[in-house]
Amino acid sequence: MPSPEVVTVETDFLILGGGMAACGAAVEAAYWAKQNGLKVTLVDKAAVDRSGAVAMGLSAINQYVGLRDGANSVHDYVNYVRNDLMGVTREDLVANIARHVDSSVHLFEKWGLPIWKDEGGKYVHEGRWQLMINGESYKVVVAEAAKNALLQSGVGEIFERIFIVGPLLDGDRCAGALGFSVRENKVYVFKAKATLVAMGGAVHVFKPRSSGEGMGRAWYPLWNAGSSAYFTLKAGAEMTCQEVRFIPVRFKDAYGPVGAWFLLFKSRATNAMGGNYMIERQPELEKWGPYGRVKPVPANLRNYLGMLDVLEGKGPLYMRTEEAMKKLADQYKDDPKAYQKKMKELESEAWEDFLDMTVSQAILWAATNVQPEDKSSEIAAAEPYFIGSHSGASGAWVSGPEDIQTSKTKSDYFWGYANMSTVKGLFCAGDASGASSHKFSSGSHAEGRIAAKAAIKYIVDNNNLPKTDQAEIDKAVAEMMKPLDTFTQNQNVSTDEDLNPNYIKPRAFMYRMQKIMDEYAGGVTAQFTTNKPMLERALELLAFLKEDAEKLAASNLHELMRCWENVHRMWQAEAHVRTMLFRNETRWPGYYFRADMPTLDEENWHVFANCRCDPKSGEWQMTKRPILHVFEQPTA
Ligand code: SFD
Ligand code: AMP
């Protein structure tokens, strides 16, 4: 391939990603940028209309606090999140999102998203915090508003199908980003005064349950490949909760979410013998300190109780869909017509739940003759995901807002600008920011807005383009494009372009990484269990993998993206292993179990486990940070 054209873009505020957080950031940034005469540039690896986790749509908005109805308070939400994460959460960050999230939801509705309403015109709740939506076009609606805000105001520009590889740095300040087009032979150098990382979480770091042709299906989108974690780590940002992976229990083999079944349909899950593990295994909860006693039972503990049944040979586990639907319709049992009507309604809701959000689950039902009103469906704990916006917590360690801090929290949790990482001018939101779980789609949008407003303030206060060194940029560009050269130089050494003594293709590289993680770092094969020697072995093998990353080869631009996606995943993997090794206890059974440290240790480990990789030396530092309260402890 000839040398790529190098395109340099200078901007004020650079938004990396085009998902929920990035779209929220775009809307907010457009408003403040216009007032301050600033330029905003958004860059997505895909097309904003259907990129990221919400690409296929969603069937619920999982964070809505309902402040205008007085239904709940911000404090209630903070209690919920703190309990669900076994005590490990940044209350200031969660509260900041909780006080703003409703306004994002009201905007979605104004922009055209259909939210279910009852006969009295009130939102239909799936659970206490969740709203039901007709969400097939959720992302298109949110993207349209973001695009309008940037393009119609004249302050913004959008680049699609540009894959961001890594940061540009000016000492301890972020100076922008480097990327390449996945469609044209062009390299992009974005120079910016402030940068927002909103490139989602990480999927396929671990070997998935699905294999072969099914590997293109996962619960979270496979195109979220750890770019946020890589970018922030490479910039030298402190990271938090890198051990707090998320294991979702999902409808088996097509990963259909379970929330609507548990909360809206009020279904039970049972083992194959009909036993309800949530009841039969209740005594197990006593072992997990105060967190075993809270309601709802934390997601990882719910997982754990089911896993114990599976380990005892009582699987498969089933979602009792037929029982739940009959129970809901039973209130009409004296009127056969009304009963039938209710059943039809429930049937269509059951199918819509998946058609809105996980189409392949509906296809699997159809392909295997499942009628949910007649037959239960298998559920299973999926492979681990890194997603700071759902029930995991991994991401960058960011500053909270000033006005929520107390005299005790301020020095630890506030450093000038909300959602700024420990690197100057580098902001994070959505899956990219850590210790603020349960923000989901709506809270990620709200957090993007919070981060964008703070970033514009940072630019107003630091209105100069950071310095960049052209020689460094040239070096980074060459490194970025190297897999194409490696392929060209070696492709004739063997007859099969995928097998070559001088290079490794990204797919083979990914399989190798996934095997290491699966077997040693507590994946599905290891039944989510690991220990110190296993984690040390994982680090040893990851070090060899890192060496071989130098030999990644790409036959075209699309494969070049695959190469970098897997390098990004590898860094997420290393941060994860190092942090599980650092935390000498088991805090989240059901996410992972340290068999050599099998209990909770509140005395020593009621802390955040943070890590940082020095960008110059490549040395990793592990640090404990205190868990401080901005609200009182829960009474639950
Ligand atoms: O049922 C680069 N989520 C749910 N949230 C809800 O509110 N309700 C639900 O019903 C939810 N469920 C659910 C959810 C997700 C999925 C996949 C399913 C079901 C099947 C979670 C939310 O979707 C999630 O919390 C948010 O979307 C997170 O927002 P954000 O902005 O952090 O991530 P994103 O939206 O995925 O966007 C990422 C963007 O980054 C781009 N990108 N761009 C350039 N260069 C690179 N190197 C890049 N790498 C990534 C992406 O293209 C994208 O634009 S349920 O299961 O709970
Ligand atoms: P899920 O479909 O599993 O992603 O869940 C969607 C939402 O419902 C999230 O807010 C979950 O935390 C919540 N949720 C799912 N299952 C349960 C449950 N059994 N009890 C309480 N909340 C749940």
XYZ file of C-alpha atoms and ligand atoms in Angstrom:
716
model
C 0.000 0.000 0.000
C 1.393 3.500 -0.779
C 2.194 5.814 2.149
C -1.002 7.166 3.662
C -2.052 10.778 3.328
C -1.625 12.485 6.716
C -4.533 14.773 7.622
C -4.014 17.139 10.546
C -7.107 18.529 12.285
C -6.808 21.288 14.868
C -9.748 21.741 17.193
C -10.636 22.992 20.642
C -12.646 20.101 22.071
C -12.149 16.582 20.739
C -14.828 13.962 21.469
C -13.618 10.396 20.906
C -16.460 7.970 20.248
C -20.010 8.455 19.009
C -22.019 6.424 21.522
C -24.318 7.485 24.340
C -21.742 9.476 26.319
C -20.278 11.082 23.193
C -23.711 12.079 21.895
C -24.538 13.647 25.264
C -21.206 15.456 25.145
C -21.902 16.734 21.624
C -25.240 18.278 22.591
C -23.834 20.000 25.663
C -20.545 21.049 24.074
C -22.293 22.650 21.105
C -24.167 24.969 23.462
C -21.151 26.089 25.504
C -18.762 26.155 22.542
C -20.991 28.532 20.630
C -21.033 30.931 23.572
C -17.242 30.835 23.747
C -16.370 30.781 20.056
C -14.862 27.288 20.226
C -14.737 24.366 17.812
C -15.857 20.806 18.638
C -14.782 17.687 16.720
C -16.354 14.256 17.181
C -14.635 11.115 15.880
C -16.237 7.672 15.707
C -14.822 4.415 14.348
C -18.284 3.632 12.942
C -21.371 5.612 11.886
C -22.869 7.555 14.788
C -26.458 6.577 13.845
C -25.867 2.952 14.781
C -22.577 2.821 16.663
C -21.793 1.482 20.107
C -23.778 -0.594 22.555
C -27.131 0.895 21.589
C -26.667 0.104 17.885
C -29.424 -2.502 17.830
C -31.635 -0.463 20.151
C -32.644 -1.095 23.758
C -35.926 -2.077 25.351
C -35.502 -0.110 28.551
C -33.874 3.004 29.960
C -32.192 1.606 33.020
C -31.477 4.799 34.940
C -34.336 7.157 35.649
C -34.508 8.577 39.160
C -37.897 10.309 38.855
C -36.955 13.420 40.802
C -39.847 15.529 39.451
C -42.411 13.077 40.878
C -40.578 12.884 44.179
C -40.491 9.117 43.627
C -36.873 8.764 44.685
C -33.994 10.957 45.773
C -30.413 11.169 44.537
C -29.416 9.682 47.891
C -31.666 6.647 47.216
C -29.851 6.031 43.959
C -26.443 6.343 45.593
C -27.499 3.789 48.232
C -28.654 1.413 45.502
C -25.387 1.638 43.573
C -23.172 1.416 46.667
C -24.993 -1.724 47.810
C -24.932 -3.359 44.398
C -21.171 -2.846 44.085
C -20.433 -4.391 47.515
C -19.625 -0.961 48.967
C -17.157 0.124 46.281
C -18.402 3.250 44.572
C -17.612 6.942 44.205
C -20.712 8.505 45.707
C -19.889 11.962 44.343
C -19.792 10.670 40.748
C -22.945 8.582 41.088
C -24.822 11.485 42.692
C -23.713 13.891 39.985
C -25.094 11.619 37.275
C -28.252 10.821 39.266
C -29.168 14.487 39.656
C -28.857 15.089 35.890
C -30.021 11.837 34.320
C -33.759 12.584 34.272
C -33.195 15.599 32.049
C -31.409 13.403 29.481
C -34.419 11.058 29.511
C -36.835 13.960 29.052
C -34.721 15.133 26.103
C -34.869 11.646 24.521
C -38.647 11.800 24.733
C -38.706 15.296 23.243
C -36.485 14.101 20.388
C -38.969 11.332 19.536
C -38.119 8.259 21.624
C -41.362 6.437 22.533
C -41.423 5.785 26.295
C -44.237 3.486 27.441
C -47.052 5.289 29.288
C -49.862 3.885 31.410
C -53.500 4.942 31.125
C -52.829 7.882 33.447
C -50.015 9.120 31.183
C -47.262 8.086 33.620
C -44.085 6.318 32.503
C -44.329 2.516 32.722
C -41.552 1.274 34.964
C -39.781 -2.028 34.435
C -38.394 -1.792 37.981
C -37.814 1.018 40.470
C -35.210 2.749 38.297
C -36.013 1.414 34.829
C -38.455 2.683 32.169
C -39.857 0.643 29.297
C -39.329 2.057 25.796
C -39.969 1.161 22.167
C -36.278 1.447 21.633
C -35.424 -0.046 18.254
C -34.424 3.437 17.009
C -33.064 4.726 20.334
C -29.565 5.319 18.980
C -30.773 6.958 15.774
C -32.864 9.414 17.807
C -29.996 10.281 20.156
C -27.478 10.508 17.281
C -29.696 12.823 15.260
C -29.848 15.296 18.137
C -26.071 15.147 18.565
C -25.435 15.663 14.860
C -27.914 18.525 14.659
C -26.365 20.192 17.691
C -22.853 20.050 16.239
C -23.550 20.670 12.582
C -26.430 23.141 12.667
C -24.782 25.380 15.247
C -21.752 25.681 12.975
C -19.362 24.883 15.863
C -18.806 21.247 15.105
C -17.593 18.625 12.688
C -17.968 14.853 12.700
C -15.541 12.238 11.392
C -16.938 8.734 10.968
C -15.093 5.477 10.269
C -11.881 6.810 11.806
C -10.362 4.378 14.285
C -8.617 6.132 17.165
C -5.463 4.311 18.199
C -3.889 6.355 20.985
C -3.184 9.712 22.606
C -0.925 12.611 21.717
C 0.751 14.031 24.801
C 2.362 17.263 25.862
C 4.045 16.184 29.110
C 1.255 15.660 31.634
C -1.415 17.172 29.370
C -3.365 15.413 26.648
C -2.772 17.078 23.284
C -5.181 15.085 21.105
C -5.305 11.708 19.378
C -4.011 9.658 16.472
C -6.119 7.464 14.248
C -6.644 6.134 10.746
C -9.525 5.814 8.317
C -10.868 2.295 7.925
C -12.076 3.136 4.402
C -9.333 5.329 2.869
C -5.559 5.292 3.010
C -5.485 8.268 5.401
C -3.992 8.869 8.817
C -5.524 11.473 11.134
C -3.673 13.654 13.636
C -6.176 15.434 15.893
C -4.710 18.265 17.961
C -6.973 19.552 20.733
C -7.041 21.669 23.877
C -9.221 19.128 25.706
C -10.169 15.550 24.797
C -13.069 13.394 25.955
C -12.629 9.635 25.920
C -16.005 7.963 25.323
C -15.039 4.869 23.319
C -17.045 2.381 25.369
C -15.997 -0.737 27.272
C -14.265 -3.973 26.267
C -15.706 -7.166 24.812
C -13.923 -10.405 23.797
C -11.005 -9.918 26.169
C -12.091 -13.282 27.555
C -12.987 -16.312 25.487
C -16.714 -16.056 24.910
C -19.141 -18.915 25.418
C -20.085 -18.604 21.758
C -17.612 -20.161 19.358
C -17.017 -20.497 15.617
C -19.596 -18.711 13.523
C -21.425 -17.603 16.684
C -18.448 -15.584 17.914
C -19.766 -12.470 16.261
C -22.464 -12.444 18.890
C -21.850 -11.355 22.456
C -23.989 -9.569 25.023
C -22.087 -6.272 24.749
C -20.989 -5.131 21.281
C -17.764 -6.649 20.067
C -16.730 -3.439 18.418
C -16.201 -1.956 21.902
C -12.716 -3.349 22.163
C -11.039 -1.622 25.100
C -10.061 1.572 23.268
C -11.075 3.759 26.228
C -8.908 1.764 28.643
C -5.937 1.702 26.253
C -6.160 5.416 25.530
C -6.319 6.454 29.165
C -3.639 3.974 30.250
C -1.295 5.109 27.478
C -1.861 8.721 28.460
C -0.680 7.824 31.974
C -4.068 8.260 33.643
C -4.799 6.579 36.952
C -7.381 3.826 36.519
C -9.839 2.444 39.033
C -11.846 -0.754 39.643
C -10.007 -2.586 36.881
C -10.821 -5.812 38.721
C -14.574 -5.106 38.687
C -15.601 -6.948 35.556
C -19.261 -7.593 34.815
C -20.644 -11.095 34.344
C -24.157 -10.787 32.980
C -26.568 -13.674 33.375
C -28.240 -13.897 29.988
C -30.563 -16.106 27.960
C -28.165 -18.787 26.840
C -26.494 -18.689 23.394
C -27.951 -15.423 22.130
C -27.349 -13.287 25.239
C -30.895 -11.899 25.615
C -30.981 -9.608 28.700
C -32.931 -10.774 31.752
C -33.995 -7.477 33.381
C -37.435 -7.284 31.787
C -38.136 -10.899 32.776
C -37.129 -10.471 36.388
C -38.554 -6.999 36.921
C -41.459 -6.437 34.500
C -42.705 -10.026 34.159
C -41.686 -10.862 37.730
C -40.321 -14.214 36.605
C -38.432 -16.706 38.743
C -35.256 -18.436 37.695
C -34.876 -22.013 38.858
C -32.496 -24.894 38.505
C -33.379 -27.961 36.429
C -35.044 -29.597 39.427
C -37.317 -26.616 39.921
C -35.467 -25.266 42.969
C -35.251 -21.498 43.373
C -31.627 -20.746 44.163
C -32.481 -17.256 45.423
C -34.481 -18.897 48.219
C -32.700 -22.195 48.749
C -29.261 -20.595 48.929
C -30.195 -17.634 51.094
C -27.901 -18.725 54.007
C -24.927 -18.255 51.628
C -25.652 -14.518 51.579
C -24.749 -14.275 55.280
C -21.101 -14.847 54.326
C -20.868 -11.591 52.408
C -21.080 -9.078 55.230
C -23.584 -6.237 55.103
C -23.919 -6.644 51.319
C -25.585 -10.051 51.644
C -28.438 -8.431 53.539
C -29.368 -5.577 51.184
C -32.304 -5.490 48.767
C -32.112 -5.987 45.871
C -29.456 -8.638 46.358
C -26.296 -7.344 44.557
C -25.997 -8.551 40.945
C -22.816 -10.550 41.603
C -24.377 -12.363 44.560
C -27.464 -13.205 42.475
C -25.079 -14.671 39.902
C -23.174 -16.533 42.581
C -26.181 -18.331 44.006
C -27.065 -19.631 40.536
C -23.440 -20.615 39.874
C -23.383 -22.703 43.062
C -26.344 -24.693 41.722
C -24.579 -25.251 38.405
C -21.394 -26.364 40.192
C -23.435 -28.864 42.162
C -24.764 -30.363 38.950
C -28.230 -28.867 39.184
C -28.090 -27.078 35.829
C -29.256 -25.939 33.440
C -30.827 -22.873 34.980
C -34.101 -21.731 33.490
C -36.045 -18.506 33.243
C -39.603 -19.634 33.942
C -41.203 -17.492 31.257
C -44.353 -19.618 30.882
C -45.027 -19.549 34.616
C -44.526 -15.768 34.833
C -46.796 -15.029 31.867
C -49.562 -17.290 33.166
C -49.343 -15.696 36.601
C -49.711 -12.200 35.154
C -52.654 -13.269 32.983
C -54.284 -15.208 35.808
C -55.865 -12.091 37.247
C -58.230 -12.279 34.239
C -58.896 -16.016 34.547
C -62.625 -15.574 35.188
C -63.063 -13.833 31.854
C -61.657 -16.038 29.045
C -61.660 -13.225 26.482
C -59.794 -10.837 28.751
C -57.384 -13.659 29.670
C -56.616 -14.321 26.018
C -56.182 -10.626 25.303
C -53.743 -10.274 28.207
C -51.799 -13.331 27.047
C -51.482 -11.880 23.532
C -50.280 -8.605 25.018
C -47.669 -10.398 27.145
C -46.557 -12.474 24.182
C -45.919 -9.403 22.081
C -44.084 -7.697 24.965
C -41.916 -10.798 25.385
C -40.870 -10.818 21.736
C -40.525 -7.053 21.561
C -38.108 -7.076 24.492
C -35.617 -8.938 22.293
C -36.592 -7.486 18.904
C -35.792 -4.024 20.334
C -32.371 -4.886 21.656
C -31.045 -8.400 20.973
C -32.597 -9.482 17.691
C -30.572 -12.707 17.621
C -32.333 -13.925 20.768
C -35.690 -13.619 19.005
C -34.203 -15.423 16.009
C -32.928 -18.207 18.270
C -36.354 -18.554 19.865
C -37.925 -18.789 16.412
C -35.278 -21.227 15.185
C -35.716 -23.544 18.159
C -39.533 -23.384 18.328
C -39.591 -21.578 21.659
C -42.869 -19.977 22.570
C -42.169 -18.238 25.860
C -45.754 -18.739 27.023
C -45.266 -22.523 26.729
C -41.643 -23.226 27.487
C -38.876 -21.993 29.825
C -35.581 -20.759 28.353
C -32.111 -21.585 29.563
C -30.087 -18.801 31.190
C -26.362 -18.818 31.957
C -23.602 -16.618 33.335
C -21.787 -15.103 30.342
C -18.070 -14.417 29.947
C -16.617 -11.298 31.628
C -17.069 -7.809 30.168
C -15.459 -4.480 31.071
C -18.179 -1.929 31.286
C -18.132 0.876 33.811
C -21.621 2.005 32.874
C -23.561 -1.167 33.773
C -22.960 -3.398 36.795
C -19.171 -3.467 36.432
C -17.092 -0.470 37.485
C -13.832 -0.360 35.498
C -12.624 2.922 34.044
C -10.467 5.957 34.622
C -10.229 7.648 38.016
C -11.867 11.016 37.451
C -12.500 14.179 39.427
C -15.952 14.632 40.908
C -17.934 17.855 40.889
C -16.909 20.495 43.425
C -20.341 21.194 44.910
C -21.076 17.626 46.027
C -17.833 17.212 48.004
C -17.637 17.419 51.782
C -14.645 18.734 53.723
C -13.549 15.086 54.060
C -13.849 14.072 50.399
C -12.628 17.145 48.563
C -8.890 16.560 48.671
C -9.249 12.980 47.410
C -12.080 13.344 44.893
C -11.830 16.789 43.359
C -9.109 18.262 41.160
C -10.593 21.161 39.287
C -12.901 19.870 36.571
C -15.675 17.277 36.782
C -14.816 14.032 34.980
C -11.232 15.045 34.226
C -8.826 12.138 34.642
C -5.489 12.577 36.417
C -4.065 13.699 33.051
C -4.706 17.367 32.341
C -7.264 18.056 29.633
C -8.270 14.388 29.360
C -11.914 13.770 30.301
C -13.816 10.469 30.467
C -17.477 9.441 30.460
C -19.714 6.389 30.091
C -17.818 3.110 30.129
C -14.570 5.081 30.080
C -14.958 6.498 33.598
C -14.805 4.190 36.603
C -16.366 3.687 40.037
C -19.716 5.147 38.951
C -21.680 2.063 37.929
C -25.352 1.803 36.979
C -25.447 4.770 34.648
C -26.439 2.645 31.636
C -27.523 4.407 28.419
C -29.246 7.406 30.009
C -26.655 8.039 32.720
C -23.844 7.727 30.168
C -25.544 10.412 28.086
C -25.905 12.620 31.175
C -22.284 11.999 32.163
C -21.173 12.949 28.653
C -22.999 16.246 29.106
C -21.367 16.813 32.517
C -17.899 16.031 31.144
C -18.358 18.226 28.062
C -19.421 21.253 30.073
C -16.409 20.824 32.352
C -14.087 20.330 29.362
C -15.248 23.560 27.756
C -14.590 25.344 31.052
C -11.106 23.785 31.081
C -10.506 25.113 27.556
C -11.695 28.595 28.479
C -9.247 28.513 31.420
C -6.393 26.990 29.359
C -6.988 28.405 25.921
C -3.825 27.289 24.152
C -3.073 24.358 21.894
C -0.690 21.969 23.681
C 2.722 21.503 22.092
C 3.321 18.442 19.937
C 6.565 17.110 18.559
C 6.435 16.298 14.815
C 9.172 13.668 15.136
C 7.151 11.889 17.834
C 4.034 12.046 15.660
C 5.900 10.590 12.663
C 7.179 7.764 14.860
C 3.702 7.025 16.221
C 2.191 7.067 12.711
C 4.791 4.560 11.502
C 4.070 2.310 14.487
C 0.329 2.583 13.870
C 0.620 1.483 10.229
C 3.346 -1.129 10.820
C 1.035 -4.209 10.612
C 0.372 -3.334 6.940
C 4.112 -3.287 6.206
C 4.678 -6.502 8.165
C 2.107 -8.203 5.976
C 3.455 -6.836 2.691
C 7.023 -7.817 3.536
C 6.198 -11.382 4.608
C 3.073 -12.486 2.808
C 4.941 -14.654 0.288
C 6.756 -16.671 2.923
C 3.851 -19.099 3.197
C 0.996 -20.251 0.985
C -1.747 -19.466 3.508
C -1.882 -15.774 4.347
C -3.235 -16.526 7.830
C -0.311 -18.786 8.776
C 3.143 -17.314 8.580
C 6.367 -17.797 10.548
C 7.060 -14.062 10.530
C 3.764 -12.610 11.633
C 0.540 -13.188 13.551
C -2.888 -12.208 12.266
C -5.243 -10.413 14.709
C -7.720 -13.284 14.917
C -5.064 -15.777 16.048
C -3.677 -13.154 18.427
C -7.137 -12.659 19.933
C -7.663 -16.405 20.418
C -4.354 -16.605 22.262
C -5.233 -13.717 24.561
C -8.708 -15.098 25.232
C -7.299 -18.507 26.137
C -4.908 -16.958 28.657
C -7.677 -14.927 30.233
C -10.200 -17.749 30.191
C -7.968 -20.323 31.812
C -5.887 -18.251 34.229
C -7.871 -15.101 34.949
C -11.199 -16.626 35.910
C -13.124 -17.076 32.675
C -15.965 -19.464 31.890
C -13.665 -22.502 31.606
C -12.153 -21.798 35.034
C -15.664 -21.293 36.467
C -14.849 -17.669 37.195
C -12.210 -18.766 39.719
C -8.550 -17.811 39.970
C -5.744 -17.435 42.511
C -2.345 -15.796 42.901
C -0.270 -18.402 40.994
C -2.815 -18.442 38.179
C -2.770 -14.658 37.890
C 1.018 -14.620 37.945
C 1.054 -17.175 35.147
C -1.421 -15.020 33.210
C 0.966 -12.057 33.529
C 3.867 -14.161 32.335
C 1.941 -15.271 29.247
C 0.592 -11.778 28.605
C 4.181 -10.507 28.558
C 5.001 -12.935 25.728
C 1.830 -11.885 23.952
C 2.868 -8.243 24.257
C 6.216 -9.073 22.645
C 4.427 -10.777 19.762
C 2.109 -7.792 19.289
C 5.082 -6.282 17.444
C 4.505 -8.944 14.778
C 0.819 -8.271 14.141
C 0.033 -8.172 10.430
C -2.839 -6.677 8.465
C -3.707 -7.328 4.824
C -6.012 -4.299 4.593
C -7.293 -1.324 6.587
C -10.092 -3.309 8.152
C -7.621 -5.824 9.470
C -5.404 -2.990 10.673
C -8.319 -1.978 12.873
C -8.609 -5.576 14.108
C -4.895 -5.504 15.015
C -5.277 -2.407 17.127
C -8.534 -3.553 18.689
C -6.675 -6.563 20.016
C -3.762 -4.525 21.300
C -6.336 -2.410 23.125
C -7.961 -5.539 24.579
C -4.567 -6.819 25.678
C -3.943 -3.697 27.753
C -7.359 -4.004 29.341
C -6.478 -7.631 30.127
C -3.215 -6.676 31.808
C -4.810 -3.947 33.950
C -7.459 -6.474 35.001
C -5.031 -9.230 35.962
C -2.769 -6.863 37.858
C -5.649 -5.460 39.864
C -7.173 -8.859 40.711
C -3.714 -9.838 41.914
C -3.428 -6.661 43.998
C -6.808 -7.052 45.753
C -6.143 -9.773 48.299
C -9.698 -10.857 48.980
C -12.868 -12.038 47.240
C -15.346 -9.163 47.156
C -17.512 -9.957 44.149
C -18.191 -13.709 44.081
C -20.309 -14.272 40.989
C -17.993 -11.931 39.056
C -14.758 -13.647 40.102
C -13.568 -15.760 42.979
C -10.020 -15.657 44.421
C -9.871 -19.256 45.679
C -6.766 -18.477 47.766
C -8.453 -15.454 49.393
C -12.036 -16.690 49.517
C -13.631 -14.155 51.878
C -14.436 -10.480 52.123
C -11.822 -8.450 54.033
C -13.523 -5.205 55.005
C -10.670 -4.182 57.275
C -8.004 -4.070 54.591
C -9.870 -3.961 51.318
C -12.788 -1.583 51.795
C -10.897 0.652 49.355
C -10.561 1.375 45.653
C -7.796 -0.588 43.965
C -6.228 1.782 41.423
C -3.447 1.317 38.899
C -1.367 3.403 36.551
C 1.158 2.601 33.873
C 3.909 5.196 33.574
C 3.916 6.218 29.890
C 7.689 6.754 29.861
C 9.024 3.797 31.860
C 6.157 1.348 31.251
C 6.205 0.576 35.010
C 2.875 -0.251 36.688
C 1.987 1.259 40.051
C -0.810 -0.106 42.225
C -2.467 2.149 44.827
C -5.257 1.966 47.374
C -7.617 4.967 47.469
C -10.114 5.569 50.250
C -13.865 5.031 49.950
C -15.376 8.179 51.402
C -19.023 9.036 51.879
C -20.761 12.163 50.721
C -24.037 10.712 52.017
C -24.738 8.803 55.199
C -24.464 5.045 55.136
C -27.575 3.203 53.949
C -30.061 2.162 56.562
C -30.968 -1.011 54.619
O -30.913 -4.758 29.219
C -14.506 4.223 18.917
N -27.229 -1.225 27.996
C -28.426 -0.801 28.563
N -28.684 0.453 28.994
C -29.964 0.848 29.274
O -30.183 2.008 29.654
N -31.026 -0.013 29.120
C -30.856 -1.328 28.729
O -31.826 -2.052 28.506
C -29.501 -1.806 28.621
N -29.175 -3.164 28.310
C -28.263 -3.334 27.273
C -27.211 -2.392 27.161
C -26.243 -2.611 26.164
C -26.365 -3.720 25.303
C -25.322 -3.951 24.267
C -27.457 -4.607 25.408
C -28.405 -4.397 26.391
C -27.618 -5.756 24.473
C -26.029 -0.479 28.320
C -25.817 0.810 27.515
O -25.983 0.567 26.167
C -24.436 1.382 27.826
O -24.382 1.603 29.214
C -24.092 2.695 27.098
O -24.299 2.582 25.723
C -22.642 3.110 27.375
O -22.374 4.312 26.688
P -20.878 4.693 26.139
O -21.006 5.972 25.420
O -19.898 4.550 27.226
O -20.546 3.487 25.107
P -21.221 3.192 23.668
O -22.619 3.689 23.607
O -21.027 1.744 23.418
O -20.335 4.041 22.635
C -18.984 3.740 22.358
C -18.584 4.543 21.114
O -17.174 4.499 20.927
C -16.891 4.214 19.562
N -15.554 3.637 19.536
N -14.465 5.348 18.174
C -13.272 5.681 17.638
N -12.140 4.942 17.826
C -12.158 3.799 18.552
N -11.031 3.089 18.743
C -13.396 3.410 19.137
N -13.787 2.340 19.908
C -15.106 2.505 20.153
C -18.043 3.284 19.155
O -18.193 3.196 17.762
C -19.206 4.006 19.819
O -19.621 5.098 19.047
S -29.518 -4.410 29.410
O -28.662 -5.535 29.115
O -29.253 -3.809 30.705
P -30.206 -6.704 32.763
O -31.257 -7.003 31.750
O -29.767 -7.905 33.531
O -29.079 -5.898 32.210
O -30.904 -5.770 33.850
C -31.550 -4.576 33.520
C -31.758 -3.802 34.790
O -32.489 -4.570 35.734
C -30.489 -3.414 35.513
O -30.733 -2.171 36.136
C -30.297 -4.511 36.537
O -29.529 -4.093 37.627
C -31.732 -4.799 36.926
N -31.988 -6.185 37.326
C -31.880 -7.299 36.547
N -32.229 -8.398 37.221
C -32.575 -7.995 38.453
C -33.016 -8.663 39.630
N -33.178 -9.982 39.666
N -33.271 -7.914 40.719
C -33.095 -6.581 40.698
N -32.689 -5.891 39.629
C -32.419 -6.576 38.515
